[in-house]
Structure formats: structure tokens, C-alpha cells
PDB file of C-alpha atoms in Angstrom:
ATOM      1  CA  UNK A   1       4.888  11.143  29.799  1.00 78.00           C
ATOM      2  CA  UNK A   2       5.314   8.895  26.766  1.00 82.00           C
ATOM      3  CA  UNK A   3       4.287   5.534  25.380  1.00 77.00           C
ATOM      4  CA  UNK A   4       6.576   2.748  26.575  1.00 79.00           C
ATOM      5  CA  UNK A   5       5.018  -0.180  24.717  1.00 83.00           C
ATOM      6  CA  UNK A   6       1.837  -1.789  23.463  1.00 86.00           C
ATOM      7  CA  UNK A   7      -0.472  -3.235  26.129  1.00 92.00           C
ATOM      8  CA  UNK A   8      -3.157  -5.274  24.369  1.00 93.00           C
ATOM      9  CA  UNK A   9      -5.654  -5.630  21.553  1.00 93.00           C
ATOM     10  CA  UNK A  10      -9.310  -6.319  22.396  1.00 94.00           C
ATOM     11  CA  UNK A  11     -11.391  -8.040  19.711  1.00 94.00           C
ATOM     12  CA  UNK A  12     -15.131  -8.384  20.322  1.00 92.00           C
ATOM     13  CA  UNK A  13     -16.596 -11.382  18.503  1.00 94.00           C
ATOM     14  CA  UNK A  14     -19.927 -13.128  18.077  1.00 93.00           C
ATOM     15  CA  UNK A  15     -18.552 -16.646  18.675  1.00 94.00           C
ATOM     16  CA  UNK A  16     -15.229 -17.144  20.474  1.00 96.00           C
ATOM     17  CA  UNK A  17     -15.157 -20.857  19.690  1.00 97.00           C
ATOM     18  CA  UNK A  18     -15.244 -20.031  15.972  1.00 96.00           C
ATOM     19  CA  UNK A  19     -12.567 -17.313  16.169  1.00 96.00           C
ATOM     20  CA  UNK A  20     -10.187 -18.848  18.726  1.00 98.00           C
ATOM     21  CA  UNK A  21      -8.579 -21.383  16.323  1.00 98.00           C
ATOM     22  CA  UNK A  22      -7.425 -18.524  14.078  1.00 97.00           C
ATOM     23  CA  UNK A  23      -5.450 -16.797  16.827  1.00 97.00           C
ATOM     24  CA  UNK A  24      -4.394 -19.949  18.691  1.00 98.00           C
ATOM     25  CA  UNK A  25      -3.831 -22.572  15.979  1.00 97.00           C
ATOM     26  CA  UNK A  26      -2.777 -20.358  13.065  1.00 97.00           C
ATOM     27  CA  UNK A  27      -0.875 -17.554  14.799  1.00 96.00           C
ATOM     28  CA  UNK A  28       0.376 -19.748  17.637  1.00 96.00           C
ATOM     29  CA  UNK A  29      -0.845 -17.557  20.497  1.00 96.00           C
ATOM     30  CA  UNK A  30      -1.221 -19.336  23.839  1.00 96.00           C
ATOM     31  CA  UNK A  31      -4.385 -19.121  25.940  1.00 98.00           C
ATOM     32  CA  UNK A  32      -3.398 -17.733  29.340  1.00 96.00           C
ATOM     33  CA  UNK A  33      -6.895 -17.020  30.712  1.00 95.00           C
ATOM     34  CA  UNK A  34     -10.347 -18.244  29.632  1.00 97.00           C
ATOM     35  CA  UNK A  35     -13.037 -16.902  31.936  1.00 96.00           C
ATOM     36  CA  UNK A  36     -16.538 -15.541  32.241  1.00 95.00           C
ATOM     37  CA  UNK A  37     -16.832 -12.090  33.736  1.00 91.00           C
ATOM     38  CA  UNK A  38     -19.617  -9.786  34.868  1.00 90.00           C
ATOM     39  CA  UNK A  39     -19.072  -6.035  35.064  1.00 86.00           C
ATOM     40  CA  UNK A  40     -20.703  -2.687  34.374  1.00 86.00           C
ATOM     41  CA  UNK A  41     -19.446   0.286  32.411  1.00 84.00           C
ATOM     42  CA  UNK A  42     -20.896   3.585  31.190  1.00 87.00           C
ATOM     43  CA  UNK A  43     -22.376   3.814  27.702  1.00 83.00           C
ATOM     44  CA  UNK A  44     -21.988   6.943  25.526  1.00 87.00           C
ATOM     45  CA  UNK A  45     -24.922   8.589  27.319  1.00 90.00           C
ATOM     46  CA  UNK A  46     -23.320   7.982  30.719  1.00 87.00           C
ATOM     47  CA  UNK A  47     -25.738   5.234  31.808  1.00 89.00           C
ATOM     48  CA  UNK A  48     -24.281   2.218  33.613  1.00 90.00           C
ATOM     49  CA  UNK A  49     -24.733  -0.920  31.527  1.00 84.00           C
ATOM     50  CA  UNK A  50     -24.268  -4.419  32.950  1.00 85.00           C
ATOM     51  CA  UNK A  51     -22.336  -6.958  30.868  1.00 84.00           C
ATOM     52  CA  UNK A  52     -21.764 -10.683  31.083  1.00 91.00           C
ATOM     53  CA  UNK A  53     -19.146 -12.023  28.727  1.00 91.00           C
ATOM     54  CA  UNK A  54     -16.495 -14.621  28.080  1.00 96.00           C
ATOM     55  CA  UNK A  55     -12.920 -13.399  27.779  1.00 96.00           C
ATOM     56  CA  UNK A  56     -10.030 -15.373  26.314  1.00 98.00           C
ATOM     57  CA  UNK A  57      -6.579 -13.859  26.825  1.00 97.00           C
ATOM     58  CA  UNK A  58      -3.903 -14.937  24.344  1.00 97.00           C
ATOM     59  CA  UNK A  59      -0.167 -14.306  24.601  1.00 96.00           C
ATOM     60  CA  UNK A  60       2.906 -14.840  22.473  1.00 94.00           C
ATOM     61  CA  UNK A  61       5.227 -14.268  25.442  1.00 92.00           C
ATOM     62  CA  UNK A  62       4.586 -15.632  28.906  1.00 87.00           C
ATOM     63  CA  UNK A  63       6.158 -12.902  30.992  1.00 89.00           C
ATOM     64  CA  UNK A  64       4.798 -10.171  33.203  1.00 87.00           C
ATOM     65  CA  UNK A  65       4.064  -6.997  31.242  1.00 87.00           C
ATOM     66  CA  UNK A  66       4.064  -8.667  27.805  1.00 90.00           C
ATOM     67  CA  UNK A  67       1.482  -7.596  25.217  1.00 93.00           C
ATOM     68  CA  UNK A  68      -1.570  -9.773  24.639  1.00 95.00           C
ATOM     69  CA  UNK A  69      -4.831 -10.181  22.708  1.00 96.00           C
ATOM     70  CA  UNK A  70      -8.272 -10.468  24.336  1.00 96.00           C
ATOM     71  CA  UNK A  71     -11.197 -12.079  22.537  1.00 96.00           C
ATOM     72  CA  UNK A  72     -14.529 -11.077  24.087  1.00 94.00           C
ATOM     73  CA  UNK A  73     -17.997 -12.516  23.534  1.00 94.00           C
ATOM     74  CA  UNK A  74     -21.059 -10.984  25.209  1.00 89.00           C
ATOM     75  CA  UNK A  75     -23.801 -13.329  26.403  1.00 88.00           C
ATOM     76  CA  UNK A  76     -26.518 -10.862  27.344  1.00 80.00           C
ATOM     77  CA  UNK A  77     -26.736  -8.737  24.207  1.00 74.00           C
ATOM     78  CA  UNK A  78     -26.325  -9.037  20.469  1.00 75.00           C
ATOM     79  CA  UNK A  79     -22.954  -7.824  19.233  1.00 72.00           C
ATOM     80  CA  UNK A  80     -23.383  -4.739  17.054  1.00 76.00           C
ATOM     81  CA  UNK A  81     -21.385  -3.682  14.042  1.00 78.00           C
ATOM     82  CA  UNK A  82     -18.938  -5.377  11.766  1.00 81.00           C
ATOM     83  CA  UNK A  83     -15.225  -5.400  11.093  1.00 80.00           C
ATOM     84  CA  UNK A  84     -13.684  -2.295   9.537  1.00 81.00           C
ATOM     85  CA  UNK A  85     -12.630  -2.946   5.941  1.00 78.00           C
ATOM     86  CA  UNK A  86      -8.965  -2.611   5.017  1.00 79.00           C
ATOM     87  CA  UNK A  87      -8.207   1.089   4.467  1.00 79.00           C
ATOM     88  CA  UNK A  88     -11.516   2.016   6.140  1.00 77.00           C
ATOM     89  CA  UNK A  89     -11.830   4.676   8.846  1.00 71.00           C
ATOM     90  CA  UNK A  90     -10.764   3.489  12.280  1.00 74.00           C
ATOM     91  CA  UNK A  91      -8.525   0.566  13.154  1.00 81.00           C
ATOM     92  CA  UNK A  92      -8.501  -1.339   9.861  1.00 85.00           C
ATOM     93  CA  UNK A  93      -6.049  -4.151  10.661  1.00 90.00           C
ATOM     94  CA  UNK A  94      -3.628  -5.540  13.201  1.00 92.00           C
ATOM     95  CA  UNK A  95      -0.180  -6.917  12.347  1.00 93.00           C
ATOM     96  CA  UNK A  96       1.893  -9.531  14.150  1.00 94.00           C
ATOM     97  CA  UNK A  97       5.556 -10.406  13.663  1.00 92.00           C
ATOM     98  CA  UNK A  98       6.087 -14.086  12.805  1.00 94.00           C
ATOM     99  CA  UNK A  99       9.182 -16.167  12.160  1.00 93.00           C
ATOM    100  CA  UNK A 100       7.988 -17.516   8.780  1.00 95.00           C
ATOM    101  CA  UNK A 101       5.294 -15.808   6.692  1.00 96.00           C
ATOM    102  CA  UNK A 102       5.280 -18.494   4.000  1.00 97.00           C
ATOM    103  CA  UNK A 103       4.687 -21.246   6.564  1.00 97.00           C
ATOM    104  CA  UNK A 104       1.915 -19.149   8.137  1.00 97.00           C
ATOM    105  CA  UNK A 105       0.197 -18.766   4.745  1.00 98.00           C
ATOM    106  CA  UNK A 106       0.496 -22.513   4.100  1.00 97.00           C
ATOM    107  CA  UNK A 107      -0.928 -23.278   7.555  1.00 96.00           C
ATOM    108  CA  UNK A 108      -3.805 -20.818   7.010  1.00 97.00           C
ATOM    109  CA  UNK A 109      -4.794 -22.633   3.834  1.00 97.00           C
ATOM    110  CA  UNK A 110      -4.564 -26.033   5.577  1.00 97.00           C
ATOM    111  CA  UNK A 111      -6.841 -24.768   8.364  1.00 97.00           C
ATOM    112  CA  UNK A 112      -9.310 -23.253   5.878  1.00 96.00           C
ATOM    113  CA  UNK A 113      -8.673 -19.587   6.653  1.00 96.00           C
ATOM    114  CA  UNK A 114      -8.839 -17.094   3.787  1.00 95.00           C
ATOM    115  CA  UNK A 115      -5.625 -15.451   2.615  1.00 97.00           C
ATOM    116  CA  UNK A 116      -6.277 -11.931   1.299  1.00 96.00           C
ATOM    117  CA  UNK A 117      -2.838 -11.373  -0.199  1.00 94.00           C
ATOM    118  CA  UNK A 118       0.734 -12.543   0.052  1.00 88.00           C
ATOM    119  CA  UNK A 119       3.267 -13.536   0.782  1.00 95.00           C
ATOM    120  CA  UNK A 120       4.865 -10.468  -0.750  1.00 92.00           C
ATOM    121  CA  UNK A 121       7.943  -8.387  -0.026  1.00 88.00           C
ATOM    122  CA  UNK A 122       8.015  -4.700   0.913  1.00 80.00           C
ATOM    123  CA  UNK A 123      10.869  -2.354   1.673  1.00 72.00           C
ATOM    124  CA  UNK A 124      11.599  -1.070   5.160  1.00 62.00           C
ATOM    125  CA  UNK A 125       9.885   2.331   4.763  1.00 63.00           C
ATOM    126  CA  UNK A 126       6.614   0.509   3.976  1.00 63.00           C
ATOM    127  CA  UNK A 127       6.869  -0.900   7.514  1.00 61.00           C
ATOM    128  CA  UNK A 128       8.031   2.244   9.321  1.00 62.00           C
ATOM    129  CA  UNK A 129      11.705   1.312   9.074  1.00 64.00           C
ATOM    130  CA  UNK A 130      13.872   3.985   7.456  1.00 63.00           C
ATOM    131  CA  UNK A 131      16.584   1.536   6.389  1.00 66.00           C
ATOM    132  CA  UNK A 132      16.815  -0.717   3.375  1.00 62.00           C
ATOM    133  CA  UNK A 133      15.539  -3.833   5.153  1.00 73.00           C
ATOM    134  CA  UNK A 134      12.984  -6.056   3.440  1.00 82.00           C
ATOM    135  CA  UNK A 135       9.762  -7.269   5.038  1.00 86.00           C
ATOM    136  CA  UNK A 136       7.759 -10.303   3.887  1.00 91.00           C
ATOM    137  CA  UNK A 137       4.055  -9.881   4.606  1.00 93.00           C
ATOM    138  CA  UNK A 138       0.649 -11.526   4.166  1.00 96.00           C
ATOM    139  CA  UNK A 139      -2.910 -10.576   5.070  1.00 95.00           C
ATOM    140  CA  UNK A 140      -5.830 -12.747   6.210  1.00 96.00           C
ATOM    141  CA  UNK A 141      -9.426 -12.384   7.321  1.00 95.00           C
ATOM    142  CA  UNK A 142     -10.188 -13.861  10.712  1.00 96.00           C
ATOM    143  CA  UNK A 143     -13.598 -15.590  11.026  1.00 96.00           C
ATOM    144  CA  UNK A 144     -15.239 -12.276  12.060  1.00 94.00           C
ATOM    145  CA  UNK A 145     -13.896 -10.450   8.992  1.00 93.00           C
ATOM    146  CA  UNK A 146     -11.097  -8.568  10.769  1.00 94.00           C
ATOM    147  CA  UNK A 147      -7.972  -8.054   8.688  1.00 94.00           C
ATOM    148  CA  UNK A 148      -4.888  -9.610  10.292  1.00 95.00           C
ATOM    149  CA  UNK A 149      -1.418  -9.087   8.834  1.00 94.00           C
ATOM    150  CA  UNK A 150       1.728 -11.072   9.532  1.00 95.00           C
ATOM    151  CA  UNK A 151       5.206  -9.665   8.916  1.00 92.00           C
ATOM    152  CA  UNK A 152       8.667 -11.192   8.851  1.00 91.00           C
ATOM    153  CA  UNK A 153      11.821  -9.083   8.735  1.00 86.00           C
ATOM    154  CA  UNK A 154      14.209 -10.586   6.197  1.00 84.00           C
ATOM    155  CA  UNK A 155      17.948 -10.240   6.040  1.00 63.00           C
ATOM    156  CA  UNK A 156      18.893  -7.173   4.046  1.00 59.00           C
ATOM    157  CA  UNK A 157      18.783  -8.035   0.346  1.00 47.00           C
ATOM    158  CA  UNK A 158      16.935 -11.349   0.834  1.00 44.00           C
ATOM    159  CA  UNK A 159      13.653 -11.586  -1.070  1.00 43.00           C
TER     160      UNK A 159
END
């Protein structure tokens, strides 16, 4: 048994309508499903808890089995917690491959989203690639304070 790919990322938010433009308009993800759903699930103490929420599914590929992002907003309870800071314990950021990091940074500024850092170039080992390839990268905060990174593999030697 082994991992064969990445299924999805679930991001719980306080206001989908505020967060959706970041993932749709900036990153270019396409809404494939926008629905309200009711379900129940166990909490940490094993009690069944009923939920009513809105779910927006976003994809970068429209094919069966492709990875996706889900934004979720609960209607019947206040969302608890806050985003994990960069380098904090837990999942501290998510990274997407894009075709042009510089254009993504420019678009983020036009749309009013905050750029944390970049664009900057890193070597392959900084992005889990043992070769000498170069990666251009930038980091942003989404409207909920989650850190989102974009990466672009460059031709070897291009900076």
C-alpha cells in the first residue's frame, strides 16, 4: 500500500464569499461544485454532531480523479481557531504550481491581496528536487490568514 497522489485540500473559512476570489480569481481555480450540505460526524469525544455548511469545490484540472480544493463554511456554529502561522506546528502552508509567478504576484496586488514575499528564486533541493533546477516562488496570505505559496519551475540556469 502506498500513496499514489494527492486527493484534496479542505479549507474551513468564516466567509466563503470573501475567500473565494483569492482561489478563483487569483489562482485561476475553477468552481466545479457550489452546494449546501447537511451531515453528521463524530467529535473528539465520540458524540455525533450535526453540521450544515456550504462547500465550494475548486479544480485546476477538469478530469476524473484530479486533485481539488474545498472551501467550507459552517452555518450553524461559529468557526473556531485561526490559520497556522508560517513555520508553526501543523500544516503551515499550501503550495500550487503556476505557469508564471511574476504575473501571479502582479495580479495579487491588482486584486488587493497581500504578498508576503517574492518573487524569489530557490534551487531544486529547496523544493524537494535533487537536481540543479531553479524554482521561482512567492507567498501570500489568503483572506483568512492562510499562507499560500506559488511555485514555477524554471529552465535550468534561468533566474
